[in-house]
Amino acid sequence: MVSSHYHQQLIQCQQTFDIWSQYLPKCMADALSTGCDTFISCTSSSSYVGSWTSSVIVITWDPMDTKSFAKCCCEPNSMQFTLHCTTHSYDNYVHINHTFSEYCGQQNIVHDSNYNPNDRKYLNAGDISVVVVYFVLVLATGFYFRKLCIDQIEEQLADIFSPEDIWFGFRCVPIIIVGASVFASNIGSEHFIGLAGSGAASGIGVGAFEFNALIILQITGWIFLPVFIASRVCTLPEYMSKRFGGTRIRTYLAILSMLLYIFTKISVNLYSGGIFIQQALGWDLYFSVILLLVITSICTVTGGLTAVIYTDTFQCFIMIIGASVVAIKSLIEVGGLGALQEKYLKAIPSSIPSNKYECAVPKEHSFQMLRPLDDPDMPWLGYWCADQMMVQRLLAAKSLSHAQGGTIFAGFLKIFPLFLIIIPGMISRVLYTDEVACVDPNKCMQFCNSPVSCSNTAYPKLVLGLMPSPFKGLILAVMLAALMSDLTSIFNSSSTLFTCDIWPLIRKKATLTELMIVGRCFVIVMVVISILWIPIIQEMQNGELYIYIQDIAANLSPPIAAVYILAILWKRLNECGAFWSLIIGLIAGIIRLILNLIYREPVCGELDSRPNILKLHYMYFAIIVFWLTIFSAVIISFITKKTEEFRLIRTTYWTRFDERERSDEMENMRQIECQNINTENNSQTNGTLMTLSADYDIKAAKESQMKNFFQWFCGINYKKQNTRQVNENLANISSIHQTKNQKRILTSCVIVVITVAVTLFIYFSLPLSLR
């Protein structure tokens, strides 16, 4: 029942001028002839909205009798039109929409019915030339700093290094570079597509993931990272192997990592990059994806971890500057934050099927970050477990202090996405409502070739619509460069995981050439599967890319997080407890993931007939799986034998300063020595000495030019080492000692950054009336 307090409300109806000029006189005549006393007055005035001329009709009416008014204006003539209402009450708004839906039937004549995709703004020759120049600068930056760092290492180590140096980027990376690289590695094109799209669809709530990551980064730097450095590991699966022994946990983590690469990394990066190219050049999505793969394949062989870190840093600052210009210009265009708050809640597409009114209306809590426990989009209690740790870049720092300083700097940078990505996404909905906020499947297919939603086009649409010609090319170049940097890292990591952790289980005596070919072939298989997965991404989570990423991660990642936390903080956890709890958590996650594929989430406006387990929000499911894994690990560890004492040396937070020698490290030294002897005698090296990187060019023996090119293209370099050299290098890179001044300064800074995060959480969770 509508309150009598709203005796006279203004309804704002937008429609094309010619449609209104055709139907309005007839509507008024029919209203008068049927004696509608509630139809008090009707006036017309034309206005210009976007690129379409429309007429604004202001009608004064009695809200207590909406049915009579609807019957007068719609039923006699079977009028079809789109009704836009602006009232002071959300409930009244919904009530009015449902009333007109009941009496007017399909109200979908749209003011842009003559929409032509050829009218879009695309990149011109000047923009494309900027893209080319940018890539040249990025590659030059990477090569320059790569050579600079290698020269430094040559002076320090007198031309002696180990494979660990390759993994750690030679440990010559300072604080600012580490922090910027972590941020750039985390914020890629999928964030500009996904975060902006979620902002356009549901408001600032998705920004809590970024503030949460700000805090998680500090936990990584102060609790996890000291253990990883002290334990002298190169990868996280290797840490598990050191902590518990055996190979099954390491193999499990390698396989799961590759699954996550396919479902949340490669496919998502290809899809988001394809959207950028599709919107910028008007090309087909899948053709754009293939083009990205070709360019990335060419760029993959041109660097290593050190080059990528410095390239990421260059891109990080360009990205922030470019996104800042876009954000400022879009805020000016919309009239500031105050105007955005008012206009966003009115940004409703003109084409609305009769069963999708609530889907088209912006969410009531769009400007609140922490929302009610039962919020369908972002229930606040689930935020904490949705982000992953960024470790590899931190391991490249000069020291633990530099790594922790890097997490602080990256934490401050994580404040930017709310203002530089999410809010511009919301502005894009205001400026391009019909395209970005479309809910009509036919119109969505027309706008972005997706029947579910076009919210993922929010940021590209904003850049192409507001930015001047050369700047559009620069922003696209930044997005594509970040995308290819991510793909390059993923391809190298997945190839390394498969050849080092999986293939040796199948072929224990594989040659170097075989490992090289297998690694590259496996990447091709992963890419094919990822491309085939793209249509699934388009349909899951109502087309919101960033929410899709979090949904998949919530199914598969909580068991990993739980076991890592226990492994570092609880000495009693043993191999059986860790492995079987991982399996239990994985089974629970896989079951829900499979059910999600079988019972697709209904499109907004449709009845949800899925099993109850799928109706549970993915964040709450993640919490359940996390605690299920914790309880399983604790129970199984208590009923099975303890871990050998030597495996706890430097592998837990409480034993990170233990300087005793580990028996497994001594065995590794002996293996390296034997492998070097075999290398001298047989002119081939074992896969353990292989480095899938091009970070260091070694003066090789005289070989054919074709073989040299083949090895360079596949990134294979090797060098003989002796036990003493490797042992000395490991000792140098595993020190976690800090001075008192370093501890004081870093502790003060981390308190500041966490305080900022909590303050922002609170501020953006307050109702608009209290800000």
XYZ file of N, CA and C in Angstrom, residues 63-181:
357
model
N -1.129 9.073 -6.365
C -0.452 7.787 -6.174
C -1.312 6.747 -5.487
N -2.465 7.165 -4.914
C -3.342 6.183 -4.276
C -4.128 5.399 -5.322
N -4.109 5.853 -6.582
C -4.917 5.200 -7.595
C -4.091 4.943 -8.850
N -2.944 4.292 -8.662
C -2.073 4.037 -9.796
C -2.716 3.123 -10.831
N -3.583 2.216 -10.387
C -4.188 1.276 -11.327
C -5.114 1.995 -12.299
N -5.901 2.929 -11.820
C -6.802 3.668 -12.694
C -6.021 4.469 -13.722
N -4.952 5.115 -13.256
C -4.140 5.920 -14.178
C -3.513 5.037 -15.249
N -2.959 3.896 -14.836
C -2.347 2.993 -15.795
C -3.370 2.480 -16.797
N -4.562 2.165 -16.303
C -5.601 1.641 -17.176
C -6.012 2.680 -18.201
N -6.114 3.945 -17.782
C -6.514 5.016 -18.692
C -5.498 5.226 -19.800
N -4.231 5.238 -19.420
C -3.209 5.604 -20.392
C -2.699 4.442 -21.222
N -2.853 3.246 -20.734
C -2.220 2.127 -21.425
C -3.204 1.129 -22.018
N -4.196 0.740 -21.246
C -5.060 -0.349 -21.676
C -5.877 -0.034 -22.916
N -6.482 1.176 -23.046
C -7.331 1.432 -24.214
C -6.581 1.320 -25.539
N -5.321 1.706 -25.560
C -4.594 1.743 -26.828
C -3.482 0.701 -26.918
N -3.372 -0.144 -25.921
C -2.255 -1.105 -25.847
C -0.924 -0.383 -26.043
N -0.822 0.789 -25.391
C 0.411 1.568 -25.532
C 1.616 0.807 -24.984
N 2.713 0.899 -25.692
C 3.962 0.298 -25.236
C 4.985 1.410 -25.065
N 5.414 1.600 -23.872
C 6.431 2.610 -23.636
C 7.206 2.281 -22.382
N 8.334 2.943 -22.232
C 9.187 2.714 -21.068
C 8.920 3.793 -20.031
N 8.637 3.384 -18.802
C 8.303 4.316 -17.728
C 9.490 4.487 -16.802
N 9.948 5.707 -16.609
C 11.006 6.029 -15.648
C 10.385 6.841 -14.528
N 10.502 6.392 -13.299
C 9.881 7.070 -12.173
C 10.945 7.597 -11.220
N 10.753 8.799 -10.736
C 11.614 9.356 -9.700
C 10.730 9.728 -8.527
N 10.824 8.998 -7.432
C 10.013 9.274 -6.250
C 10.923 9.358 -5.041
N 10.334 9.674 -3.893
C 11.115 9.787 -2.664
C 11.151 8.475 -1.895
N 10.584 7.436 -2.426
C 10.506 6.178 -1.693
C 10.837 5.025 -2.616
N 11.795 4.219 -2.215
C 12.171 3.058 -3.035
C 10.998 2.078 -3.142
N 10.305 1.829 -2.031
C 9.163 0.911 -2.057
C 8.064 1.436 -2.980
N 7.802 2.737 -2.916
C 6.800 3.338 -3.787
C 7.197 3.164 -5.254
N 8.505 3.311 -5.496
C 9.042 3.178 -6.853
C 8.761 1.782 -7.409
N 9.101 0.756 -6.607
C 8.881 -0.617 -7.044
C 7.390 -0.886 -7.235
N 6.569 -0.367 -6.312
C 5.128 -0.578 -6.396
C 4.568 -0.017 -7.706
N 5.005 1.195 -8.058
C 4.524 1.833 -9.281
C 4.928 1.006 -10.497
N 6.180 0.536 -10.512
C 6.645 -0.241 -11.657
C 5.836 -1.512 -11.845
N 5.579 -2.214 -10.734
C 4.816 -3.449 -10.839
C 3.391 -3.169 -11.300
N 2.812 -2.056 -10.837
C 1.451 -1.704 -11.239
C 1.371 -1.473 -12.741
N 2.292 -0.690 -13.273
C 2.269 -0.416 -14.701
C 2.619 -1.666 -15.501
N 3.462 -2.533 -14.922
C 3.774 -3.785 -15.594
C 2.527 -4.634 -15.752
N 1.666 -4.623 -14.728
C 0.446 -5.434 -14.743
C -0.551 -4.930 -15.779
N -0.674 -3.612 -15.918
C -1.705 -3.054 -16.776
C -1.230 -2.694 -18.181
N 0.047 -2.433 -18.320
C 0.535 -1.968 -19.621
C 1.241 -3.040 -20.413
N 1.461 -4.178 -19.823
C 2.136 -5.253 -20.532
C 3.578 -4.911 -20.823
N 4.052 -5.302 -21.997
C 5.450 -5.052 -22.360
C 5.647 -3.576 -22.672
N 6.552 -2.945 -21.933
C 6.747 -1.506 -22.074
C 8.159 -1.245 -22.582
N 8.417 -1.682 -23.774
C 9.819 -1.742 -24.198
C 10.153 -0.962 -25.466
N 9.329 -0.001 -25.873
C 9.741 0.834 -26.985
C 10.859 1.736 -26.491
N 12.029 1.637 -27.088
C 13.226 2.287 -26.546
C 13.614 3.486 -27.403
N 14.147 4.539 -26.751
C 14.492 5.725 -27.509
C 15.703 5.535 -28.402
N 16.372 4.369 -28.262
C 17.503 4.131 -29.150
C 17.250 2.910 -30.026
N 16.025 2.761 -30.488
C 15.678 1.601 -31.298
C 16.434 1.591 -32.622
N 16.962 2.733 -33.016
C 17.737 2.806 -34.253
C 19.235 2.696 -33.981
N 19.581 2.076 -32.842
C 20.991 1.955 -32.443
C 21.794 1.254 -33.524
N 22.925 1.824 -33.866
C 23.792 1.282 -34.901
C 25.191 1.102 -34.337
N 25.704 -0.146 -34.275
C 27.053 -0.368 -33.732
C 28.118 0.441 -34.451
N 27.876 0.810 -35.704
C 28.876 1.579 -36.443
C 29.031 3.002 -35.918
N 28.079 3.433 -35.066
C 28.164 4.771 -34.494
C 29.108 4.839 -33.301
N 29.645 3.718 -32.858
C 30.541 3.719 -31.714
C 31.836 4.451 -32.036
N 32.487 4.876 -30.961
C 33.784 5.530 -31.114
C 34.887 4.487 -30.989
N 35.727 4.377 -31.999
C 36.817 3.415 -31.994
C 38.152 4.165 -32.017
N 39.221 3.406 -31.870
C 40.561 3.998 -31.951
C 40.873 4.386 -33.386
N 41.622 5.476 -33.541
C 42.064 5.880 -34.878
C 43.547 5.579 -35.028
N 44.125 5.996 -36.145
C 45.542 5.698 -36.423
C 46.458 6.308 -35.374
N 46.116 7.506 -34.877
C 46.929 8.142 -33.841
C 46.950 7.336 -32.562
N 45.785 6.787 -32.158
C 45.716 5.962 -30.954
C 46.571 4.706 -31.106
N 46.469 4.079 -32.268
C 47.212 2.830 -32.491
C 48.713 3.091 -32.489
N 49.143 4.220 -33.026
C 50.573 4.558 -33.003
C 51.064 4.754 -31.572
N 50.209 5.305 -30.704
C 50.560 5.456 -29.294
C 50.744 4.080 -28.654
N 49.892 3.134 -29.003
C 50.009 1.766 -28.472
C 51.365 1.169 -28.847
N 51.767 1.328 -30.101
C 53.042 0.772 -30.568
C 54.218 1.414 -29.837
N 54.210 2.749 -29.739
C 55.300 3.454 -29.055
C 55.383 3.042 -27.595
N 54.227 2.863 -26.959
C 54.214 2.476 -25.541
C 54.877 1.117 -25.343
N 54.558 0.150 -26.221
C 55.153 -1.173 -26.072
C 56.665 -1.123 -26.258
N 57.130 -0.309 -27.158
C 58.577 -0.154 -27.359
C 59.228 0.394 -26.089
N 58.609 1.400 -25.464
C 59.145 1.973 -24.227
C 59.151 0.956 -23.094
N 58.077 0.177 -22.993
C 57.990 -0.826 -21.928
C 59.098 -1.865 -22.075
N 59.284 -2.388 -23.291
C 60.328 -3.385 -23.508
C 61.711 -2.796 -23.257
N 61.933 -1.554 -23.690
C 63.224 -0.909 -23.459
C 63.493 -0.738 -21.970
N 62.462 -0.360 -21.210
C 62.604 -0.217 -19.758
C 62.995 -1.541 -19.117
N 62.301 -2.607 -19.502
C 62.596 -3.916 -18.937
C 64.011 -4.375 -19.230
N 64.449 -4.223 -20.483
C 65.796 -4.655 -20.853
C 66.864 -3.825 -20.155
N 66.626 -2.518 -20.026
C 67.630 -1.654 -19.401
C 67.863 -2.053 -17.947
N 66.777 -2.186 -17.183
C 66.933 -2.521 -15.775
C 67.365 -3.965 -15.579
N 67.014 -4.816 -16.530
C 67.488 -6.201 -16.462
C 69.013 -6.228 -16.557
N 69.567 -5.486 -17.526
C 71.021 -5.434 -17.680
C 71.673 -4.769 -16.471
N 71.036 -3.694 -15.963
C 71.573 -2.989 -14.802
C 71.677 -3.917 -13.610
N 70.650 -4.709 -13.389
C 70.629 -5.619 -12.237
C 71.638 -6.748 -12.414
N 71.764 -7.247 -13.641
C 72.718 -8.328 -13.887
C 74.155 -7.833 -13.672
N 74.438 -6.598 -14.124
C 75.775 -6.037 -13.897
C 76.075 -5.948 -12.404
N 75.053 -5.576 -11.621
C 75.241 -5.491 -10.167
C 75.554 -6.857 -9.583
N 74.850 -7.869 -10.051
C 75.070 -9.229 -9.539
C 76.460 -9.739 -9.933
N 76.897 -9.405 -11.152
C 78.212 -9.859 -11.587
C 79.308 -9.302 -10.695
N 79.134 -8.059 -10.258
C 80.124 -7.462 -9.368
C 80.090 -8.112 -7.993
N 78.871 -8.409 -7.502
C 78.728 -8.915 -6.141
C 79.108 -10.392 -6.040
N 78.748 -11.169 -7.030
C 78.921 -12.616 -6.932
C 80.044 -13.143 -7.821
N 80.723 -12.233 -8.489
C 81.857 -12.633 -9.327
C 81.458 -13.732 -10.294
N 80.342 -13.477 -10.988
C 79.871 -14.372 -12.048
C 79.440 -15.740 -11.527
N 79.047 -15.807 -10.259
C 78.557 -17.069 -9.703
C 77.140 -16.861 -9.208
N 76.222 -17.677 -9.667
C 74.848 -17.590 -9.181
C 74.213 -18.974 -9.244
N 73.080 -19.096 -8.563
C 72.364 -20.370 -8.511
C 70.990 -20.212 -9.115
N 70.285 -21.320 -9.366
C 68.914 -21.216 -9.878
C 68.022 -20.411 -8.953
N 68.311 -20.447 -7.642
C 67.497 -19.675 -6.713
C 67.555 -18.176 -7.025
N 68.722 -17.706 -7.498
C 68.838 -16.287 -7.846
C 67.877 -15.915 -8.968
N 67.716 -16.832 -9.915
C 66.785 -16.571 -11.015
C 65.376 -16.408 -10.467
N 64.972 -17.342 -9.599
C 63.612 -17.294 -9.049
C 63.379 -16.022 -8.248
N 64.398 -15.586 -7.525
C 64.239 -14.423 -6.663
C 64.525 -13.111 -7.391
N 64.698 -13.133 -8.718
C 64.981 -11.900 -9.444
C 66.287 -11.285 -9.009
N 67.263 -12.132 -8.584
C 68.589 -11.711 -8.148
C 68.566 -10.903 -6.851
N 67.423 -10.744 -6.219
C 67.349 -10.023 -4.946
C 68.043 -8.662 -5.016
N 67.762 -7.906 -6.061
C 68.349 -6.580 -6.186
C 67.253 -5.523 -6.276
N 66.046 -5.867 -5.840
C 64.897 -4.990 -6.052
C 64.565 -4.220 -4.776
N 64.547 -2.872 -4.815
C 64.284 -2.060 -3.628
C 62.799 -1.942 -3.296
N 62.506 -1.222 -2.192
C 61.159 -1.155 -1.632
C 60.122 -0.662 -2.633
N 60.350 0.513 -3.205
C 59.354 1.122 -4.082
C 59.060 0.211 -5.268
N 60.116 -0.386 -5.812
C 59.947 -1.244 -6.986
C 59.155 -2.495 -6.605
N 59.462 -3.086 -5.444
C 58.733 -4.271 -4.995
C 57.250 -3.954 -4.816
N 56.959 -2.856 -4.096
C 55.558 -2.504 -3.849
C 54.801 -2.204 -5.117
N 55.429 -1.433 -6.017
C 54.769 -1.103 -7.281
C 54.554 -2.344 -8.127
N 55.524 -3.266 -8.105
C 55.388 -4.492 -8.890
C 54.271 -5.380 -8.353
